Tab-separated table of C-alpha atoms in Angstrom:
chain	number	residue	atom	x	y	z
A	14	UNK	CA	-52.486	-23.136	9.070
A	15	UNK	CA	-54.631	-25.927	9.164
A	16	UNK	CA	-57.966	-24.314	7.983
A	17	UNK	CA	-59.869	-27.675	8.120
A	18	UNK	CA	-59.090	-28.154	11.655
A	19	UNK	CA	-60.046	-25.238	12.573
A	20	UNK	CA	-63.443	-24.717	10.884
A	21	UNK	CA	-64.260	-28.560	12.515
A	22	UNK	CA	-63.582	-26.514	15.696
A	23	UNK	CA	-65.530	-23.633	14.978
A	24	UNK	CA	-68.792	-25.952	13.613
A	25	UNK	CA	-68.263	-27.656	17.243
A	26	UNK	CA	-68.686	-24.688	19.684
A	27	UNK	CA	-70.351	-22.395	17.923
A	28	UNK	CA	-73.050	-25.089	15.713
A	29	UNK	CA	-72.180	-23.720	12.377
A	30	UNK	CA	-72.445	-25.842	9.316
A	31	UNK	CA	-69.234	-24.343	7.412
A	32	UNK	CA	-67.892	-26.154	4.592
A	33	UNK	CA	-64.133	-26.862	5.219
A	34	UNK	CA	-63.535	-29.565	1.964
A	35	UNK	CA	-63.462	-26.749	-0.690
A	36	UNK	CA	-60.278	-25.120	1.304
A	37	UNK	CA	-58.624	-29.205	0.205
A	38	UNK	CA	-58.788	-26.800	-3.471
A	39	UNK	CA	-57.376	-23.823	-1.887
A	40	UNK	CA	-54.367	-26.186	-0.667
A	41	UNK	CA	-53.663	-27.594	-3.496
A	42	UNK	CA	-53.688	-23.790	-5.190
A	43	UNK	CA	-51.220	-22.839	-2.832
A	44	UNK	CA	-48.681	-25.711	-3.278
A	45	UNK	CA	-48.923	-24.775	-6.956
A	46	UNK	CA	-47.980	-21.323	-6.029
A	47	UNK	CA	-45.032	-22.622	-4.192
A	48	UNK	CA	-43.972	-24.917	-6.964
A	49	UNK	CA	-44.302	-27.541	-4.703
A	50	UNK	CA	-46.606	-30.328	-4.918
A	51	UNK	CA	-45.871	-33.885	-3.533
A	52	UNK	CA	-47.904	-35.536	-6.176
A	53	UNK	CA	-45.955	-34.099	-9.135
A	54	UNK	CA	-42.580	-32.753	-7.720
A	55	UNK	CA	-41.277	-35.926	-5.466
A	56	UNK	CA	-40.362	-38.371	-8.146
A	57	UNK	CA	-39.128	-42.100	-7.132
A	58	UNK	CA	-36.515	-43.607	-9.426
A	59	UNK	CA	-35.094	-47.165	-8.582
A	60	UNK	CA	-31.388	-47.473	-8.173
A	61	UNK	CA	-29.186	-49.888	-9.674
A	62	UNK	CA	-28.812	-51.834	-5.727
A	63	UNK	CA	-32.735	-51.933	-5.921
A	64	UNK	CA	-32.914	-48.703	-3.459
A	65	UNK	CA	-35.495	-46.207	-4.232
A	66	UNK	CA	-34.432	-42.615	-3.984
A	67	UNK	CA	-36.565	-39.437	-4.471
A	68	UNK	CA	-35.747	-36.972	-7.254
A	69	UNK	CA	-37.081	-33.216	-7.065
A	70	UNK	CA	-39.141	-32.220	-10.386
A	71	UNK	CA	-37.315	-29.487	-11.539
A	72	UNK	CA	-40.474	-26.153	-11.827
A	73	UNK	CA	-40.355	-23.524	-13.550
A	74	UNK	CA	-43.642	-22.347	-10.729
A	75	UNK	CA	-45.284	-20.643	-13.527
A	76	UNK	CA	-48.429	-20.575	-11.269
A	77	UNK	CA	-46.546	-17.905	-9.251
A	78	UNK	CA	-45.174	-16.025	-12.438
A	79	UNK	CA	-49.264	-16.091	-13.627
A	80	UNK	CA	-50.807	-14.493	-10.562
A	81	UNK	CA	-47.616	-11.570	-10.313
A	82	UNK	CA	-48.327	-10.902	-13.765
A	83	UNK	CA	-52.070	-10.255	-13.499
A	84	UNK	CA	-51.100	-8.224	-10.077
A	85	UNK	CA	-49.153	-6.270	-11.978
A	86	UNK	CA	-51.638	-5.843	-14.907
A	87	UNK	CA	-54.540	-4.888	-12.572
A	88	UNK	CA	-52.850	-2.683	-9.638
A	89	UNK	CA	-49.836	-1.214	-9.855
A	90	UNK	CA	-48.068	2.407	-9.643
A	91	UNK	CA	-50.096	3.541	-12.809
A	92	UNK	CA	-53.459	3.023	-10.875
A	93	UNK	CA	-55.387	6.437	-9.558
A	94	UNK	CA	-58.424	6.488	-7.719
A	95	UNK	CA	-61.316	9.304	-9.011
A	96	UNK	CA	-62.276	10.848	-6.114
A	97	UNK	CA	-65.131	13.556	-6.346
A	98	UNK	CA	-64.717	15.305	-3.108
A	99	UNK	CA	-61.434	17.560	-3.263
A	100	UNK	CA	-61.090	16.967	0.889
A	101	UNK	CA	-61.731	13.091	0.323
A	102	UNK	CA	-59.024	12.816	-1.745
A	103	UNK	CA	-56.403	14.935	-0.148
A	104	UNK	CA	-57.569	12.768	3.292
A	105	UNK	CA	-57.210	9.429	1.060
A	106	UNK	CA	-54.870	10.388	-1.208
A	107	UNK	CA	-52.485	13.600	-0.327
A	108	UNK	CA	-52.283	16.991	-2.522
A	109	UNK	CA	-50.054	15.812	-4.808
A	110	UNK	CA	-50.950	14.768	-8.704
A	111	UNK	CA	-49.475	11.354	-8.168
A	112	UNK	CA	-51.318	10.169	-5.003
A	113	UNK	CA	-48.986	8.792	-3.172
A	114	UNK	CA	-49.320	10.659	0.104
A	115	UNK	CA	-52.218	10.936	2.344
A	116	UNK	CA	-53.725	7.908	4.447
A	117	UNK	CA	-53.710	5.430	1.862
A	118	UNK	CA	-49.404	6.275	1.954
A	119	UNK	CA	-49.540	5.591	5.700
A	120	UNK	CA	-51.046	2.127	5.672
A	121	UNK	CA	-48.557	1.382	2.818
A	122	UNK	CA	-51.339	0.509	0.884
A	123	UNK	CA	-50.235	-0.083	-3.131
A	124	UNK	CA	-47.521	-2.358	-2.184
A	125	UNK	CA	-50.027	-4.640	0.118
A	126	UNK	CA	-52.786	-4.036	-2.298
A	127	UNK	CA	-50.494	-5.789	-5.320
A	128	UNK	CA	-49.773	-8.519	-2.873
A	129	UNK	CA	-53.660	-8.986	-2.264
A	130	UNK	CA	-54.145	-9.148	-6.024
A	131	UNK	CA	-51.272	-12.018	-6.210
A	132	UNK	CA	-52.623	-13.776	-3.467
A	133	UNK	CA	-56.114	-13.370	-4.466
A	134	UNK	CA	-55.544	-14.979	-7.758
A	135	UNK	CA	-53.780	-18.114	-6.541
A	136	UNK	CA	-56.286	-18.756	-3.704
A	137	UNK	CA	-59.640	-17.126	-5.757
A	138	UNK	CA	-60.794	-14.758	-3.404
A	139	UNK	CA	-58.499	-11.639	-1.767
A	140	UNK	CA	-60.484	-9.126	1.030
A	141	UNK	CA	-59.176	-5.893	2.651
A	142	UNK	CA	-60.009	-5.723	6.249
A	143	UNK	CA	-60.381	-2.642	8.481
A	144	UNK	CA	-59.933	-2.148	11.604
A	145	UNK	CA	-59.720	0.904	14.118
A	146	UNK	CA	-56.815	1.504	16.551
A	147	UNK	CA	-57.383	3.746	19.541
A	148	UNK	CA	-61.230	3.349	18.808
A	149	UNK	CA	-63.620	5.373	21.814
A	150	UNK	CA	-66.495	2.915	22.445
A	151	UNK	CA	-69.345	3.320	24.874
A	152	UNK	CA	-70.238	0.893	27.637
A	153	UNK	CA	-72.351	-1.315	25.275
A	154	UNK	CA	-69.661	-1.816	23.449
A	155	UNK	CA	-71.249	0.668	20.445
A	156	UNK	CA	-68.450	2.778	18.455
A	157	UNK	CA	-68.681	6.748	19.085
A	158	UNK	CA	-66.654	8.995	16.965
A	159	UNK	CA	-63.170	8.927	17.690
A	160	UNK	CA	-60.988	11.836	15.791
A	161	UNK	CA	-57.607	10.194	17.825
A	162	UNK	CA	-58.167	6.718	15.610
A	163	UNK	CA	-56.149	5.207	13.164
A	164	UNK	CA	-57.465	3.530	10.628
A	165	UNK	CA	-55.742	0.102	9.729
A	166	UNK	CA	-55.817	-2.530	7.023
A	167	UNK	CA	-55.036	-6.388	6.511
A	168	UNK	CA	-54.796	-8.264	3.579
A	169	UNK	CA	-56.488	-11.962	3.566
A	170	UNK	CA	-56.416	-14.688	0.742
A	171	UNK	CA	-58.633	-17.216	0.616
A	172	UNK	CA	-57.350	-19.918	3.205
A	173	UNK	CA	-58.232	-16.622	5.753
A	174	UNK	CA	-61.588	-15.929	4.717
A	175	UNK	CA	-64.959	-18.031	6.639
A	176	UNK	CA	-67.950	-16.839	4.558
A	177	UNK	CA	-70.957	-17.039	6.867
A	178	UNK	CA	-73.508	-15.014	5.308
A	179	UNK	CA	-73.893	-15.004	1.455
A	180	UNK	CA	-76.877	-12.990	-0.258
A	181	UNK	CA	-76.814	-12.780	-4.231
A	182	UNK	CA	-73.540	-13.861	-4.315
A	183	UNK	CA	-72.428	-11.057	-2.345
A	184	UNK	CA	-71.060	-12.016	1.128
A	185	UNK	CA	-72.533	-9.883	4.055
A	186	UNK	CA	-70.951	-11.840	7.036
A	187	UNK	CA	-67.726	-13.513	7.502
A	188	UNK	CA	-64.615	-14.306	9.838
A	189	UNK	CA	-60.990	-13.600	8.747
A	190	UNK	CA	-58.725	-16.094	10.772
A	191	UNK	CA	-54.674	-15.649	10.858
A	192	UNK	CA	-51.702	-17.294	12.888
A	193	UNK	CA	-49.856	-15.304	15.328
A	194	UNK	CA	-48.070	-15.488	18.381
A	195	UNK	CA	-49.323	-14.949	21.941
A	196	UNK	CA	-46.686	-15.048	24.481
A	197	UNK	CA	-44.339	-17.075	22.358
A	198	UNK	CA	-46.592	-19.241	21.849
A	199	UNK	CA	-48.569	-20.066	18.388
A	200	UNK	CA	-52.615	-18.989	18.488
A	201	UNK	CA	-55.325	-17.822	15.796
A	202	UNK	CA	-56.925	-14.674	15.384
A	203	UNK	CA	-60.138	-14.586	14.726
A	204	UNK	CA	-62.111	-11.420	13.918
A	205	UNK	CA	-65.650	-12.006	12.890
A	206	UNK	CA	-68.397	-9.492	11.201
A	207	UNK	CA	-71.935	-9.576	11.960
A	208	UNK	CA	-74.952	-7.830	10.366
A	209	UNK	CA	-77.772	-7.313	13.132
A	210	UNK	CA	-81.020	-4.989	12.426
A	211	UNK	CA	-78.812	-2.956	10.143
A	212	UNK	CA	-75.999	-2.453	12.684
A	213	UNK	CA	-72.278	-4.073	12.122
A	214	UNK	CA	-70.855	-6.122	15.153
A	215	UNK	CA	-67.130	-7.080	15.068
A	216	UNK	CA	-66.313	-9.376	17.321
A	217	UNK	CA	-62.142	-10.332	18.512
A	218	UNK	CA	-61.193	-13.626	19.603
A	219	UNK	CA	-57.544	-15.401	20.462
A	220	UNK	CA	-57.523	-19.101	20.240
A	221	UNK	CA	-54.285	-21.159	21.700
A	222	UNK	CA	-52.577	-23.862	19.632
A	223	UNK	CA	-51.617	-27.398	20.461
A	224	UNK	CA	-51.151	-30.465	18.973
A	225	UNK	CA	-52.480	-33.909	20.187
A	226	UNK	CA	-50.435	-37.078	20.228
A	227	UNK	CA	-51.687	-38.063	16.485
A	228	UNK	CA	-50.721	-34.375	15.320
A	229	UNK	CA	-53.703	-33.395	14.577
A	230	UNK	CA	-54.082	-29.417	16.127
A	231	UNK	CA	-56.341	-28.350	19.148
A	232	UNK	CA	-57.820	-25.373	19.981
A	233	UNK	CA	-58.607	-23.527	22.989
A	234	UNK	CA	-60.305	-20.268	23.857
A	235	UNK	CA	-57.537	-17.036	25.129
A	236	UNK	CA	-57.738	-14.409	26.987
A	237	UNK	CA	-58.308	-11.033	24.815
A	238	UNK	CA	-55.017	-8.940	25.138
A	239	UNK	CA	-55.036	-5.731	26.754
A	240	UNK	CA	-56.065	-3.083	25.224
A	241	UNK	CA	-58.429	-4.774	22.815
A	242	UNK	CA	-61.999	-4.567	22.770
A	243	UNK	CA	-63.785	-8.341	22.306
A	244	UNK	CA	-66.888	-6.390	20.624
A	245	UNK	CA	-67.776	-3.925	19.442
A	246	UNK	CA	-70.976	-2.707	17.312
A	247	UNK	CA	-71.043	0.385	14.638
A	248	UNK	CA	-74.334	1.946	12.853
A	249	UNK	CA	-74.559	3.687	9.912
A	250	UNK	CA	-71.681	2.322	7.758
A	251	UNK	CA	-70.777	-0.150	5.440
A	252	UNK	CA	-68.889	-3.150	6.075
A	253	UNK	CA	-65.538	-3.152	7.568
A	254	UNK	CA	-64.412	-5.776	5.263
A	255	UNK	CA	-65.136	-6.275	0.889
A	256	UNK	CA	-63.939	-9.196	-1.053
A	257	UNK	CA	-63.287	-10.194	-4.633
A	258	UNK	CA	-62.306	-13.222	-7.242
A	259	UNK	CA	-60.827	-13.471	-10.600
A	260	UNK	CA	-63.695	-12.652	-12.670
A	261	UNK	CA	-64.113	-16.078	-14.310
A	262	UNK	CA	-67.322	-18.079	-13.179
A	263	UNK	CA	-66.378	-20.644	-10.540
A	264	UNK	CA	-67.467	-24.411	-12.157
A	265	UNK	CA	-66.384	-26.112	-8.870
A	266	UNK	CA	-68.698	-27.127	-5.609
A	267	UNK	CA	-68.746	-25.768	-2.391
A	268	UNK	CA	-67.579	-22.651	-0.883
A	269	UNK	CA	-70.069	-20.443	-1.211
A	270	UNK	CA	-68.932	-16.576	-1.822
A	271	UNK	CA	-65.279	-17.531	-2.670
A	272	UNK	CA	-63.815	-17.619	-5.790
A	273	UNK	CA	-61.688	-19.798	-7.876
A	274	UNK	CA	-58.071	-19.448	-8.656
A	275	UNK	CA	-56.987	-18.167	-11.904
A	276	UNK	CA	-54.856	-21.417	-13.025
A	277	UNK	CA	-57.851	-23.667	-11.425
A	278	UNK	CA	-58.253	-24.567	-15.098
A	279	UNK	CA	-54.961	-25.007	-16.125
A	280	UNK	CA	-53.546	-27.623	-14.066
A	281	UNK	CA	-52.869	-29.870	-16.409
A	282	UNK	CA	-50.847	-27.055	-18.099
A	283	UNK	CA	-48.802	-26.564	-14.911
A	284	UNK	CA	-48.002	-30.263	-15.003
A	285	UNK	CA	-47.023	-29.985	-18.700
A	286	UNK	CA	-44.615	-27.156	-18.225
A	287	UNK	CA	-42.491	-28.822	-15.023
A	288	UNK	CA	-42.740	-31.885	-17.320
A	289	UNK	CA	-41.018	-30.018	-20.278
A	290	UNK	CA	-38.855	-28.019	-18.295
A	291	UNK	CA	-37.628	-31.170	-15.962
A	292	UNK	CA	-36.700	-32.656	-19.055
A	293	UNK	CA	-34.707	-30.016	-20.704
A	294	UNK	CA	-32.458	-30.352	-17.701
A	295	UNK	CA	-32.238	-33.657	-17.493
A	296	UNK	CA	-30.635	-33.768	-21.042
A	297	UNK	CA	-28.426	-31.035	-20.218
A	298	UNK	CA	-27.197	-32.831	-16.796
A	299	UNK	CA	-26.818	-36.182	-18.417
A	300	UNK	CA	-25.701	-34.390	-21.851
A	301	UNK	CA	-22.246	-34.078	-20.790
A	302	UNK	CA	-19.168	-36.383	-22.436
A	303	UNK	CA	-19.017	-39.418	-21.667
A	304	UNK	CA	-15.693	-41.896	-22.182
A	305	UNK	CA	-16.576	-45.663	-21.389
A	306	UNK	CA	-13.117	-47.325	-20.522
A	307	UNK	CA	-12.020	-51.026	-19.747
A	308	UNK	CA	-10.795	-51.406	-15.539
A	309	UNK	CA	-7.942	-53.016	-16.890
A	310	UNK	CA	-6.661	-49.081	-17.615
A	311	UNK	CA	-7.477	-48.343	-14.053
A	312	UNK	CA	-5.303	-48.516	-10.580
A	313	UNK	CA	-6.982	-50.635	-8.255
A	314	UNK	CA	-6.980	-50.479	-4.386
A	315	UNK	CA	-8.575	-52.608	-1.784
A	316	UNK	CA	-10.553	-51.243	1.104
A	317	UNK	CA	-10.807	-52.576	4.675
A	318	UNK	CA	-13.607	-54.713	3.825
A	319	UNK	CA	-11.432	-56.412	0.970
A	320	UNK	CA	-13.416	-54.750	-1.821
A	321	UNK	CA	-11.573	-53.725	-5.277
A	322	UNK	CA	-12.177	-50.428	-6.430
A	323	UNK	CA	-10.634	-48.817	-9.524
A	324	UNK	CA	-9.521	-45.349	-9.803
A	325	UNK	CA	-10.725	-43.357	-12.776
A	326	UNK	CA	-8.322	-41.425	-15.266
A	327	UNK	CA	-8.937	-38.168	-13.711
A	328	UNK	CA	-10.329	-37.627	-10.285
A	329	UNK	CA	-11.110	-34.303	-10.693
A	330	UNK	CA	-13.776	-34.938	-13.943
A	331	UNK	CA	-14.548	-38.526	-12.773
A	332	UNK	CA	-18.576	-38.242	-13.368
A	333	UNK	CA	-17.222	-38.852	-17.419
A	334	UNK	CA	-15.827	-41.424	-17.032
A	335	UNK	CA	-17.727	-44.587	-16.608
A	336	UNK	CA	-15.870	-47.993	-16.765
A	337	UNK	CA	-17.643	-51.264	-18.644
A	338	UNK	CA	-16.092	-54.566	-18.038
A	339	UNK	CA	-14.721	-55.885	-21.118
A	340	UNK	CA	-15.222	-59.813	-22.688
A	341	UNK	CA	-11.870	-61.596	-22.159
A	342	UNK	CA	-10.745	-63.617	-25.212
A	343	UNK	CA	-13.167	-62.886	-27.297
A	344	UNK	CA	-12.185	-61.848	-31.190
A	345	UNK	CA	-13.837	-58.668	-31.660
A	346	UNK	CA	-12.031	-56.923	-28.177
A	347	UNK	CA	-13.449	-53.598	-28.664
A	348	UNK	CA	-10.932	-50.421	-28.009
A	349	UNK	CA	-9.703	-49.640	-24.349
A	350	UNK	CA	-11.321	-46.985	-24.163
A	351	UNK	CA	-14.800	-44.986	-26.032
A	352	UNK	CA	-15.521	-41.358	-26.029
A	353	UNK	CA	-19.130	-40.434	-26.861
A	354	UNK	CA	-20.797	-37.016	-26.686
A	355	UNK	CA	-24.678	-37.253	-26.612
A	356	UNK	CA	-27.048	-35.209	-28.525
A	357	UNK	CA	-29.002	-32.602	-25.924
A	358	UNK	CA	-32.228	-31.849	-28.343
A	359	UNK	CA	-32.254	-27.989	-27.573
A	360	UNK	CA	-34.394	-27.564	-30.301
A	361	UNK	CA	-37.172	-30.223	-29.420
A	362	UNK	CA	-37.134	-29.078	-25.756
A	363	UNK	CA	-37.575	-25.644	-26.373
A	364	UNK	CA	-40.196	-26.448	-28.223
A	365	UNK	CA	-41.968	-28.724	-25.942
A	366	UNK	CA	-41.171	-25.987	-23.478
A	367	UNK	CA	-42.807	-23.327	-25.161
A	368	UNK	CA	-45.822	-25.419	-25.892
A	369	UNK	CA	-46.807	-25.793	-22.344
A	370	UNK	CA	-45.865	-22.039	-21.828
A	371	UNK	CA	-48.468	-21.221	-24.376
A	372	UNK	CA	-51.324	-23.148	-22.909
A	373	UNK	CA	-50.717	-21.871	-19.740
A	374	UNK	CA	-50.491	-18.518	-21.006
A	375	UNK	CA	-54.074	-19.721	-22.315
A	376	UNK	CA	-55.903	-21.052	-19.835
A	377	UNK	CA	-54.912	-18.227	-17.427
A	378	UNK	CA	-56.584	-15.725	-19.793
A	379	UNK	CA	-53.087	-14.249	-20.344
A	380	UNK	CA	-53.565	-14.257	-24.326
A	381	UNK	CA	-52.197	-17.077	-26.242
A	382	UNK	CA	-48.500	-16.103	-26.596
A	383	UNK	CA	-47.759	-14.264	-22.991
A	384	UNK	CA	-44.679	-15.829	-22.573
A	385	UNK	CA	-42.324	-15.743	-25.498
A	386	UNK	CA	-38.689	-16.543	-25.643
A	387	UNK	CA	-37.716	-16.341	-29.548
A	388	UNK	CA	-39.359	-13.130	-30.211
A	389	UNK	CA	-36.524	-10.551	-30.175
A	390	UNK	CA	-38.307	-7.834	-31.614
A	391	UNK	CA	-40.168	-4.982	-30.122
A	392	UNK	CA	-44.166	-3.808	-30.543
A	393	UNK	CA	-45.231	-0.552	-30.436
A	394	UNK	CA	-48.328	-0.130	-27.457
A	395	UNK	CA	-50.905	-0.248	-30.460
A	396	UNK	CA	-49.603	-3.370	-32.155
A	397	UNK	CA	-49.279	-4.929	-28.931
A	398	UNK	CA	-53.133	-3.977	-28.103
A	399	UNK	CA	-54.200	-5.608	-31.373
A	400	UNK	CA	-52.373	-9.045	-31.243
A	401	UNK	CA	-53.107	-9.002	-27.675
A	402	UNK	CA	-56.471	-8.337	-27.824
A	403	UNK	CA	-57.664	-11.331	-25.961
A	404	UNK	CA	-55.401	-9.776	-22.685
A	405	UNK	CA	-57.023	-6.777	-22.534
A	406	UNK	CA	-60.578	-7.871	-22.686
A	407	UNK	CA	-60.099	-10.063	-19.591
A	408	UNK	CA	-58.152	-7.618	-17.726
A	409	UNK	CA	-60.790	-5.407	-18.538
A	410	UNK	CA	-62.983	-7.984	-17.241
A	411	UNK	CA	-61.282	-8.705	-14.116
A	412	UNK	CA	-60.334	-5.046	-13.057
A	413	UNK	CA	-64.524	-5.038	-12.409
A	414	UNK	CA	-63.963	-7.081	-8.880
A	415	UNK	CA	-60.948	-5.059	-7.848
A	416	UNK	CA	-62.115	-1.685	-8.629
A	417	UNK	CA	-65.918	-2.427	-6.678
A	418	UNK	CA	-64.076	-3.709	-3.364
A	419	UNK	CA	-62.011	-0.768	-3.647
């Protein structure tokens, strides 16, 4: 979704002053994340007719492999909730020692809540957002107890989050915008949370998708669907909506009440992996035998247009065999035919490999050594605790944001 676009949009009809150039960050997070960025990953190499082709960087998209990891470090199936109130919890969390039953169960909540924590940490800022199906409301729109409701969660990154209110750092009003479909058509949702003398106001809105002759998308009010409410106001609670970041303290500009994400400051480190990586495989695709023969050894055949070609020894292993034209008459005629069998440098590529795997394992606060290939031996828990004692103090450290929005 084009973020940008639509924030212009939303500065434009409603007269807001939101800042959509720190989401050109988020973008470039999430192309990391994919493994994909233009920049880095199309490579132009010149061919020998003076064509230029494009070559895809190989990736390792270690980026991706960072942010499961810390999902997996922070919330996962060993994570309980402490829960004073013994009918709370059974509501919440079902009878059962393990918690996984109860309303939390329904809204399949652990599996989207790891997601959130992966998504949060490649885009800096993850928020769970409630909502109410089959919600009573008055004529003014004000919410009245409703025992028939269902309670209902989504799970926004960053590129879905429009911080409009921000007080201490803590954001108090904000819009969550997503891409659907409306009649088979594409439109944004946009569901926006207001503070007003204390009370909450949530307000739905449908916007319908084109695209103008340069590309560039337009946006148009929609109808609200049946059966949805385009207000409604509720006193006495908290917000329907909390956010949080990776816990490290954001050094870039802009985008107030969103976060950073976790391999912000290790770009560089990114780069230097797919670098390494790229050219272990190189050597290993061009590593293969090579035999340089003279044409003279080869059957020849004419096509339509008159031009020779020559026929390798063996068609079916042809990309081995590369033919050199040979100097006729001259003294020192070298053999017919040369086998050579080039060196691959396992040992140097590993290495440089491993390198970049290191500082990346670094600068994502993962502990110096996170990712290992040459280790072959097994820690106990405590020796593991004290050689990865850097790890645990940041995921102590970052399990502060999770656990509060919780």
């Amino acid at each position: 979704m084009n973020v940008a676009a639509f924030i212009d949009y939303l500065n434009k009809t409603k007269h807001l002053h939101l800042d959509a150039d720190y989401y050109g960050n988020i973008e470039v997070w999430r192309q990391w994340w994919k493994g994909d960025v233009p920049d880095i990953h199309d490579q132009k190499e010149d061919t020998p007719d003076g064509s230029t082709i494009s070559r895809r960087l190989a990736s390792l998209r270690m980026p991706k492999h960072v942010c499961e990891d810390w999902a997996n470090l922070l919330l996962n199936d060993k994570t309980t909730l402490q829960i004073g109130d013994a009918s709370t919890s059974a509501y919440l969390l079902g009878s059962d020692e393990q918690q996984t039953g109860g309303l939390l169960r329904q809204l399949h909540f652990w599996e989207n809540a790891n997601r959130l924590v992966e998504q949060a940490y490649w885009s800096g800022t993850g928020a769970f957002v409630m909502s109410v199906e089959n919600l009573t409301v008055d004529a003014s729109g004000n919410a009245l107890p409703s025992p028939q409701g269902s309670i209902r969660l989504d799970y926004d990154p960053a590129c879905c989050i429009l911080p409009i209110s921000v007080e201490r750092g803590v954001v108090t009003e904000a819009a969550f915008v997503s891409e659907c479909m409306m009649g088979g058509k594409p439109a944004v949702y946009m569901q926006t949370h207001t503070v007003r003398n204390g009370s909450h106001t949530i307000t739905n809105e449908w916007f319908e998708v084109t695209d103008d002759i340069s590309g560039t998308p337009k946006f148009a009010k929609a109808k609200t669907p049946p059966g949805t409410v385009e207000s409604i106001t509720v006193s006495g609670s908290p917000a329907w909506f909390s956010l949080f970041s990776p816990a490290a303290v954001k050094n870039l500009d802009g985008g107030m009440g969103l976060g950073m994400s976790i391999f912000s400051e290790a770009l560089d480190a990114a780069q230097m992996v797919d670098y390494a990586f790229d050219n272990y495989r190189q050597d290993i695709r061009l590593g293969g035998k090579k035999i340089f023969y003279d044409r003279s050894l080869c059957k020849k055949w004419v096509d339509k247009e008159g031009k020779e070609h020559a026929v390798p020894p063996d068609a079916v292993h042809r990309q081995i065999f590369y033919e050199l034209p040979a100097p006729e008459g001259s003294i020192d005629q070298p053999a017919a035919w040369r086998e050579y069998n080039p060196d691959l440098r396992t040992a140097s590529n590993h290495q440089a490999v491993q390198d970049a795997l290191d500082m990346m394992s670094f600068k994502c606060k993962l502990g110096c050594h996170r990712y290992k290939f040459d280790q072959g031996t097994v820690t106990t828990a405590t020796e593991y605790t004290g050689s990865r004692q850097d790890l645990v103090q940041n995921a102590n450290k970052n399990q502060i944001p999770i656990e509060t929005a919780l």
